[in-house]
Amino acid sequence: MLLTRLSRRKIGIWPSPLLRNLKHLHGNAGVFPPVDQSFEVLLKKCSTAAHIHQAHCYMLVRALDHDNILLNRFVATLSALGFSDYVYFSVFFAPNPDMYLYNTAIDALARQPRLSEQAISLYKRARVIGLKHDTYSIPFVLSAVIGDCGLIFTGRQIHCEAVRAGLNNDVHVGVSLVRTYSSCGLVSDARKVFDEMLHWDVALWNAIIAGYAKAGDMGSAADLFQRMPRRNVVSWTTIITGYAQGNQSHDAIAVFRRMMADSSGVKPDEVAMLAALSACANLGDLELGEWIHTYIEQHQLQRTISLKNALIDMYAKSGSIQKAVQLFESMTNKNVVTWSTLISGLATNGLGREALDMFSRMEGTGIKPNDVTLIAVLSACSHAGFVELGRWYFYTMEERYGIQPNIKHYGCIIDLLGRSGRLQEAEDLSKRMPFEANAAIWGSLLAASRNQANAGLGERALRHLLKVEPHNSGNYSLLSSIYASLGRWDEARASRIVMRDIGVRKKPGQSSIEVENRAYDFNSEDRSHPQLEGIYRTLLQLNEHLKMSRHTIWDYDHLLDSVSV
């Protein structure tokens, strides 16, 4: 009774509108509901930290914290409202906790990367007070390790505990262990876990495939994918995404087409479409991109902002900038990625002025640009030739937008200065950068020196490029072109000799064409194509037609000399 009076007077429970009106929550002004039912009603009404404190006090003064079911619901409410910091102490001081309560708390804490150590602490405390870990607690606590690879040693300890408790062959535990090791780059350890499992379900297969894909080992990922006894949409999406992120867009599209033709009836979801659209954008495959757009509309897939952003990116990179703009204008909700994607698309399609106008519209809506937006803006200035405007954006971006320039921003402004002939300013800026210039920046300076016939800068740029990418034949070719443009033929020839002596070969030209949903790649000087003779014969016929029209662009006669009939 004394505790109740003190709590009412000092903590201020009873005067609170949340509790004062408790008896009215059920529409009966004269009768209170049972105490546990009242508490559940309170939890549903909680929305602020003050409400949480009052509800907690209401629970404590009535000893409701001895009821693990109610305490578990309280922890779930804390997690749902974002008060995860409160979870730890609510469970740590629980008078009679069970493993179910601890699992709820560990799961809530592990979802917050900054609270990973608290999740692990509760996991350890459960064992100290005599609770046995189960097939839920181990996956929950391992998700904390996934969010912080600095805790991988703790992850190994948890793995050992799972083995000792005989839980390591549980599929849920196995999946979590595979994901934990894979997320920290330990794919070989993840594979050991996978190989030692007694039973494999599709989630376990997907986890190890995702681990290889994240590590860039698409050969191993594809091999496991082929061996899967059953695949779901996650399996297909993981492979497509892995190829797309690894710049193997042809392979990504090929797997996507296999998925659509698969007899098992697996249909792509929004994530699969995002991966496929990314590959289409990289290849400029407008036809497939349009088909995907139509499929999304016809099958009423959830048209999320991310999916629409991917469509805008695909249309822009495929050269259909008008459709990109139309889709953009039709969107009712746009985020910073939406605006940045279109601004970048306009700039890369040579519409620098329109890109800058779009950026002005973006600022008018109140959406704050990010670092990617500013890269697109600087690129637009470069394409439009707005040197002073680009310099202004670059030098005021930290003060105006709170964005500190990174190496990509420096690369854009150096490229802008180089294109405009301000080679000295561009080179000086590359020396003043707070980080070391990369190959892209030195490549921009080398290209600018060729355009301005500045052999001195070209030599300096090539000297640095030889350190960061010594086997790039294009750098030697650019320097040779600079010497040739200045009539310094001996030096032009010498650069080619140096290139030959150190074993650098010029990369052959590459092209691709899609015929009947299949992509064909062609390399210059490649004689391995089985239809080589027919291809060259067709080219000769085209050349003859061009000769008759007096528009000959190339003579392919010498190419047939190397073809055996």
CSV table of C-alpha atoms in Angstrom, one decimal, residues 4 13 18-19 47 219 224 238 260 293 313 355 396 440 490 521 524 528:
chain,number,residue,atom,x,y,z
A,4,THR,CA,1.4,2.4,-4.3
A,13,ILE,CA,1.2,7.5,-12.2
A,18,LEU,CA,-3.3,7.5,-19.7
A,19,LEU,CA,-4.1,5.8,-16.4
A,47,SER,CA,3.2,5.9,-27.9
A,219,GLY,CA,31.4,-20.0,-60.1
A,224,LEU,CA,25.6,-25.0,-55.9
A,238,THR,CA,20.3,-14.5,-55.3
A,260,MET,CA,10.9,-17.0,-66.4
A,293,HIS,CA,8.1,-2.9,-67.0
A,313,ASP,CA,17.8,4.2,-64.3
A,355,ALA,CA,19.8,18.0,-65.4
A,396,THR,CA,30.2,25.3,-51.5
A,440,ALA,CA,40.2,7.6,-62.6
A,490,ASP,CA,60.1,9.0,-82.3
A,521,ASP,CA,29.9,-11.5,-77.8
A,524,SER,CA,38.4,-8.1,-82.3
A,528,SER,CA,36.9,-18.9,-82.8
